[in-house]
């Protein structure tokens, strides 16, 4: 080997053998993070598994199939034992309550539709847990998220997963450049979840056929309102359902039971045209309904922007990008106009229905896979 030649990079991007590279794997107990940990252990890395206990599993909020339930801690521990690496459980209940659950409740009470999974990644997993990984002298932290980290001319870039159906970029837009430098996402290049399960079977993992969790981990059966009522007693105050002119059409049991764009369950039948929730007036305790076209939105105010693009966020007056305003919708063409260091106006080239305060607006490269960051939609 020539004297000036650098040692080759290992699969995690470090110029040293895997055995000398320590990686903390955030293990939820599901198949994705278990495969990441098992594969890295198989490759010879110095793996340390960490699972977070985020809430009281024995209380009313416990549910089977959520990422943070007691059975998942047990499953993560079993994987670590079988693959022969150390595993720790960290009690993050207080942090999770203060930084995620409380804001979730307060946002709903304010008429917004929050996305607590983003806040959990931002404020718990990629903040406190990442710092814990550094305290353990880890070179990096790996997760089972379906997203890609690629090296660009200006450093690490965030890119959508190869499998569009599994892509989790909407939930990771607030990852900062500094965090991205430390994080690794070994599953982002896989073509399908079937490949992940095949790897789990190859490694003989007990979670190989474990079903995916569908709901927010602390929300049993997707019933947000019941959780809000437990967290904020008296929150479900009754009020009126009114049309856009203020005419009373019916009554409701609490604004927290409704979301922007909702059509079913309004209890105001007998109308010739369907009505949708177009606004939640928390102060007046009113649910405002209107025709579908009233949901159409072209201009979206966005704040708390995390910019992952090249150059400064305010360097350009406007940019042509694509945006997602809900996790289940594809990116749509838009114009991004900064209005401050971390605020912007997003103009959708084709109006969207059901754009809701509290949801994220995530920025994507047009005709590409790169994620430029994003921010939070507010009422303006």
Coordinates of C-alpha atoms in Angstrom, one line a residue:
X1 CA 0.0 0.0 0.0
X2 CA 1.4 3.5 -0.9
X3 CA 2.5 5.5 2.2
X4 CA 0.0 8.3 1.4
X5 CA -3.0 5.9 0.9
X6 CA -5.9 6.3 3.4
X7 CA -7.4 3.1 4.8
X8 CA -10.7 2.1 3.1
X9 CA -14.0 3.3 4.6
X10 CA -16.1 0.7 6.4
X11 CA -19.8 0.4 5.6
X12 CA -20.6 3.1 8.1
X13 CA -18.1 5.5 6.6
X14 CA -15.2 5.3 9.0
X15 CA -11.6 4.7 8.1
X16 CA -11.1 1.8 10.5
X17 CA -12.1 -1.8 11.0
X18 CA -15.7 -2.5 12.1
X19 CA -14.4 -4.0 15.3
X20 CA -12.9 -0.6 16.3
X21 CA -16.1 1.2 15.3
X22 CA -18.7 1.5 18.1
X23 CA -22.3 2.1 17.0
X24 CA -25.3 2.6 19.3
X25 CA -28.5 1.2 17.7
X26 CA -31.8 2.7 18.8
X27 CA -33.9 -0.5 19.2
X28 CA -37.7 -0.2 19.4
X29 CA -38.2 -3.9 19.6
X30 CA -39.6 -4.1 16.1
X31 CA -38.2 -5.9 13.1
X32 CA -36.6 -2.9 11.5
X33 CA -34.3 -1.8 14.3
X34 CA -33.6 -5.4 15.2
X35 CA -32.4 -6.1 11.7
X36 CA -30.1 -3.1 11.8
X37 CA -28.6 -4.2 15.1
X38 CA -28.2 -7.8 14.0
X39 CA -26.6 -6.9 10.6
X40 CA -24.1 -4.5 12.2
X41 CA -23.2 -7.1 14.8
X42 CA -22.8 -9.7 12.0
X43 CA -20.5 -7.3 10.2
X44 CA -18.3 -7.2 13.3
X45 CA -19.1 -3.7 14.6
X46 CA -19.0 -2.9 18.3
X47 CA -22.8 -2.7 18.7
X48 CA -24.6 -1.3 21.8
X49 CA -28.4 -1.6 21.8
X50 CA -30.5 1.0 23.6
X51 CA -34.2 0.9 24.1
X52 CA -36.2 3.8 25.5
X53 CA -39.0 3.4 28.0
X54 CA -41.2 6.3 27.1
X55 CA -44.3 5.9 29.1
X56 CA -45.9 3.8 31.8
X57 CA -46.8 0.5 30.1
X58 CA -49.0 -0.7 33.0
X59 CA -51.3 2.4 32.9
X60 CA -54.4 3.0 30.8
X61 CA -52.2 4.2 27.9
X62 CA -50.7 0.8 27.4
X63 CA -51.5 -1.1 24.2
X64 CA -50.3 -4.1 22.3
X65 CA -48.4 -3.3 19.1
X66 CA -47.1 0.1 20.1
X67 CA -43.4 0.8 19.7
X68 CA -42.9 1.6 23.3
X69 CA -44.9 -1.1 25.1
X70 CA -43.3 -3.5 27.6
X71 CA -43.3 -6.5 25.2
X72 CA -41.1 -4.5 22.8
X73 CA -38.4 -3.9 25.4
X74 CA -38.4 -7.6 26.0
X75 CA -38.1 -8.3 22.3
X76 CA -35.2 -5.9 21.9
X77 CA -33.4 -7.5 24.8
X78 CA -33.9 -11.0 23.3
X79 CA -32.4 -9.9 20.0
X80 CA -29.4 -8.4 21.8
X81 CA -28.9 -11.6 23.8
X82 CA -29.1 -13.9 20.7
X83 CA -26.7 -11.7 18.7
X84 CA -24.3 -11.2 21.6
X85 CA -24.1 -7.5 22.2
X86 CA -24.9 -5.4 25.3
X87 CA -28.4 -3.8 25.6
X88 CA -29.6 -1.0 27.9
X89 CA -33.1 0.3 28.7
X90 CA -33.2 4.0 29.5
X91 CA -36.1 5.5 31.4
X92 CA -37.1 8.6 29.4
X93 CA -40.7 8.8 30.7
X94 CA -40.3 12.3 32.1
X95 CA -38.6 13.7 29.0
X96 CA -41.2 12.1 26.8
X97 CA -44.1 13.5 28.8
X98 CA -42.7 17.0 29.0
X99 CA -41.4 17.3 25.3
X100 CA -43.9 15.2 23.4
X101 CA -47.1 14.2 25.2
X102 CA -47.9 17.6 26.8
X103 CA -47.4 19.5 23.6
X104 CA -49.6 16.9 21.8
X105 CA -52.4 17.5 24.2
X106 CA -52.0 21.3 24.2
X107 CA -51.9 21.4 20.4
X108 CA -55.1 19.5 20.1
X109 CA -56.8 21.8 22.6
X110 CA -55.7 24.7 20.5
X111 CA -57.4 23.2 17.4
X112 CA -54.3 21.9 15.7
X113 CA -53.5 18.4 14.4
X114 CA -50.1 17.6 15.9
X115 CA -47.6 14.9 14.7
X116 CA -46.0 13.7 17.9
X117 CA -43.7 11.2 16.1
X118 CA -41.8 14.1 14.6
X119 CA -41.4 15.7 18.0
X120 CA -40.2 12.4 19.5
X121 CA -37.5 12.1 16.8
X122 CA -36.5 15.7 17.2
X123 CA -36.6 16.1 21.0
X124 CA -35.9 12.6 22.4
X125 CA -34.3 10.1 20.0
X126 CA -32.1 12.5 18.0
X127 CA -31.4 14.8 20.9
X128 CA -31.1 13.1 24.3
X129 CA -30.5 9.6 23.0
X130 CA -28.0 10.9 20.5
X131 CA -26.1 12.6 23.4
X132 CA -26.3 9.4 25.4
X133 CA -24.7 7.6 22.4
X134 CA -21.8 10.1 22.4
X135 CA -21.4 9.6 26.2
X136 CA -21.0 5.9 25.4
X137 CA -18.1 6.9 23.1
X138 CA -20.0 5.7 20.0
X139 CA -18.8 6.7 16.6
X140 CA -22.3 7.0 15.3
X141 CA -26.0 6.1 16.1
X142 CA -28.0 3.9 13.8
X143 CA -31.8 3.5 13.5
X144 CA -34.3 1.4 11.6
X145 CA -35.9 4.4 9.8
X146 CA -36.6 4.1 6.1
X147 CA -34.6 7.1 4.8
X148 CA -31.2 7.5 3.2
X149 CA -28.1 9.5 4.2
X150 CA -25.9 10.2 1.3
X151 CA -22.6 12.1 1.1
X152 CA -22.9 15.2 -1.1
X153 CA -20.3 17.9 -2.1
X154 CA -21.2 19.9 1.0
X155 CA -21.5 17.0 3.5
X156 CA -24.2 14.5 4.4
X157 CA -27.6 14.9 2.7
X158 CA -31.0 13.4 3.6
X159 CA -32.7 11.5 0.9
X160 CA -36.0 9.6 0.6
X161 CA -36.0 5.8 1.0
X162 CA -35.8 3.6 -2.1
X163 CA -39.2 2.1 -1.1
X164 CA -41.7 5.0 -1.5
X165 CA -44.3 3.0 0.5
X166 CA -42.0 2.8 3.5
X167 CA -40.3 6.2 3.2
X168 CA -40.3 8.1 6.6
X169 CA -38.8 11.4 5.4
X170 CA -41.9 13.3 6.5
X171 CA -41.2 12.3 10.1
X172 CA -37.5 13.2 10.0
X173 CA -37.4 16.6 8.3
X174 CA -36.3 18.3 11.5
X175 CA -33.1 16.3 11.7
X176 CA -30.3 18.9 11.8
X177 CA -27.1 18.9 9.8
X178 CA -25.1 18.2 13.0
X179 CA -27.4 15.2 13.8
X180 CA -27.2 13.9 10.3
X181 CA -23.4 13.9 10.5
X182 CA -23.7 11.4 13.4
X183 CA -26.7 9.3 12.3
X184 CA -26.8 6.2 10.0
X185 CA -29.9 4.6 8.4
X186 CA -28.9 1.1 7.1
X187 CA -32.4 0.2 5.8
X188 CA -33.1 3.2 3.5
X189 CA -31.7 1.5 0.4
X190 CA -33.8 -1.6 0.6
X191 CA -36.5 -2.1 -2.1
X192 CA -39.2 -3.4 0.2
X193 CA -40.2 -4.5 3.7
X194 CA -40.0 -8.1 2.5
X195 CA -36.2 -7.7 2.2
X196 CA -36.1 -6.5 5.8
X197 CA -38.1 -9.5 7.0
X198 CA -35.9 -11.8 4.9
X199 CA -32.8 -10.5 6.7
X200 CA -34.5 -11.0 10.0
X201 CA -35.2 -14.6 9.1
X202 CA -31.6 -15.0 7.9
X203 CA -30.4 -13.9 11.3
X204 CA -32.9 -16.1 13.1
X205 CA -34.5 -13.1 14.9
X206 CA -37.6 -13.9 17.0
X207 CA -39.3 -10.7 15.7
X208 CA -39.0 -11.7 12.0
X209 CA -42.7 -11.8 11.4
X210 CA -43.8 -9.3 14.1
X211 CA -46.4 -6.9 12.7
X212 CA -45.7 -3.2 12.3
X213 CA -47.1 -0.8 14.8
X214 CA -49.7 1.5 13.2
X215 CA -50.7 4.0 15.8
X216 CA -49.0 6.7 17.8
X217 CA -47.3 4.7 20.6
X218 CA -49.2 6.3 23.5
X219 CA -52.6 6.5 21.8
X220 CA -54.6 3.3 22.3
X221 CA -56.5 2.3 19.2
X222 CA -56.0 5.7 17.6
X223 CA -58.5 7.3 20.0
X224 CA -56.8 10.7 20.4
X225 CA -59.7 12.3 22.3
X226 CA -59.7 9.7 25.1
X227 CA -56.0 10.4 25.7
X228 CA -56.5 14.1 25.7
X229 CA -59.3 13.8 28.2
X230 CA -57.1 11.8 30.5
X231 CA -54.2 14.3 30.2
X232 CA -56.4 17.4 30.4
X233 CA -59.6 16.6 32.4
X234 CA -62.5 18.8 31.3
X235 CA -61.0 19.4 27.9
X236 CA -64.0 18.1 26.0
X237 CA -66.4 21.0 26.5
X238 CA -69.5 20.9 24.3
X239 CA -70.3 23.5 21.8
X240 CA -72.0 24.3 18.5
X241 CA -71.5 23.0 14.9
X242 CA -72.0 26.0 12.7
X243 CA -71.8 26.7 8.9
X244 CA -69.4 29.3 7.5
X245 CA -72.1 32.0 7.9
X246 CA -72.5 31.2 11.6
X247 CA -75.8 29.4 11.4
X248 CA -76.1 26.7 14.0
X249 CA -76.5 23.2 12.5
X250 CA -76.0 21.0 15.5
X251 CA -73.9 20.5 18.7
X252 CA -70.7 18.6 19.5
X253 CA -69.1 17.1 22.6
X254 CA -65.8 18.8 22.3
X255 CA -63.6 20.4 19.6
X256 CA -60.9 17.7 20.4
X257 CA -63.1 15.1 18.7
X258 CA -62.7 16.8 15.3
X259 CA -60.0 17.4 12.7
X260 CA -59.8 19.7 9.6
X261 CA -61.2 17.9 6.6
X262 CA -63.3 15.5 8.6
X263 CA -66.6 14.5 6.9
X264 CA -68.0 11.5 8.8
X265 CA -69.4 11.5 12.3
X266 CA -70.6 15.1 12.3
X267 CA -74.2 14.1 13.2
X268 CA -75.8 16.7 11.0
X269 CA -77.6 14.5 8.4
X270 CA -80.4 15.5 6.0
X271 CA -78.3 17.9 4.0
X272 CA -78.3 17.8 0.2
X273 CA -74.5 18.3 -0.1
X274 CA -71.8 16.8 2.2
X275 CA -70.1 19.1 4.7
X276 CA -66.6 19.0 6.0
X277 CA -64.8 20.5 9.0
X278 CA -63.1 23.6 7.7
X279 CA -62.1 25.3 10.9
X280 CA -61.9 24.6 14.7
X281 CA -62.7 27.8 16.7
X282 CA -61.4 26.8 20.2
X283 CA -62.2 30.1 21.9
X284 CA -65.8 30.0 20.7
X285 CA -66.0 26.2 21.1
X286 CA -67.3 26.0 17.6
X287 CA -66.7 23.4 14.8
X288 CA -67.1 25.3 11.5
X289 CA -68.3 23.2 8.6
X290 CA -68.5 24.0 4.9
X291 CA -68.4 22.5 1.3
X292 CA -65.4 20.6 0.1
X293 CA -64.1 23.6 -1.9
X294 CA -63.8 25.6 1.3
X295 CA -60.9 23.2 2.3
X296 CA -58.9 24.2 -0.7
X297 CA -55.6 25.9 0.3
X298 CA -52.9 27.5 -1.9
X299 CA -50.9 29.7 0.5
X300 CA -49.4 28.0 3.6
X301 CA -47.6 29.8 6.4
X302 CA -44.7 27.7 7.8
X303 CA -42.5 28.3 10.9
X304 CA -39.8 26.6 12.9
X305 CA -38.1 25.7 9.6
X306 CA -35.1 23.4 9.6
X307 CA -33.1 24.0 6.5
X308 CA -31.1 21.1 5.0
X309 CA -30.5 22.6 1.6
X310 CA -27.3 24.1 0.3
X311 CA -26.4 27.7 1.2
X312 CA -28.4 29.9 3.7
X313 CA -32.2 29.6 3.9
X314 CA -32.7 33.3 3.1
X315 CA -30.1 33.3 0.3
X316 CA -32.8 33.1 -2.4
X317 CA -36.0 35.1 -2.6
X318 CA -37.9 32.0 -3.8
X319 CA -37.2 28.4 -4.7
X320 CA -39.1 25.8 -6.8
X321 CA -39.5 22.7 -4.7
X322 CA -42.0 20.0 -3.9
X323 CA -43.8 19.7 -0.6
X324 CA -45.7 17.2 1.5
X325 CA -48.4 18.6 3.8
X326 CA -49.5 15.2 5.2
X327 CA -47.5 12.0 5.6
X328 CA -49.9 10.0 3.4
X329 CA -49.8 12.4 0.4
X330 CA -47.2 12.5 -2.4
X331 CA -45.0 15.7 -2.8
X332 CA -46.6 18.4 -4.8
X333 CA -45.0 21.3 -6.8
X334 CA -44.7 24.5 -4.8
X335 CA -42.8 27.8 -4.5
X336 CA -40.9 28.4 -1.2
X337 CA -40.5 32.1 -0.2
X338 CA -38.5 32.8 3.0
X339 CA -40.1 35.4 5.3
X340 CA -37.4 35.2 8.0
X341 CA -34.6 33.1 9.4
X342 CA -37.0 30.2 10.1
X343 CA -40.3 31.2 8.6
X344 CA -41.7 31.1 5.1
X345 CA -44.7 31.2 2.8
X346 CA -45.3 28.2 0.7
X347 CA -47.4 28.6 -2.4
X348 CA -48.9 25.3 -3.8
X349 CA -49.1 25.3 -7.6
X350 CA -52.2 23.1 -7.3
X351 CA -54.4 23.8 -4.2
X352 CA -54.6 21.1 -1.5
X353 CA -57.6 20.2 0.6
X354 CA -57.4 19.7 4.3
X355 CA -54.2 21.5 5.1
X356 CA -54.2 21.7 8.9
X357 CA -52.3 23.7 11.5
X358 CA -50.0 21.5 13.5
X359 CA -49.0 19.3 10.6
X360 CA -45.6 19.4 9.0
X361 CA -44.8 20.9 5.6
X362 CA -41.7 19.0 4.3
X363 CA -39.5 20.3 1.4
X364 CA -38.3 18.0 -1.3
X365 CA -36.1 18.3 -4.4
X366 CA -38.2 18.5 -7.5
X367 CA -37.6 15.4 -9.7
X368 CA -35.1 14.1 -7.1
X369 CA -34.9 12.3 -3.8
X370 CA -33.2 14.9 -1.6
X371 CA -35.0 16.4 1.4
X372 CA -34.4 20.1 2.0
X373 CA -36.0 20.2 5.5
X374 CA -39.3 21.6 6.4
X375 CA -41.4 23.3 9.1
X376 CA -44.7 23.4 10.9
X377 CA -47.9 24.7 9.4
X378 CA -49.7 27.3 11.5
X379 CA -52.9 29.3 11.2
X380 CA -51.2 32.5 10.2

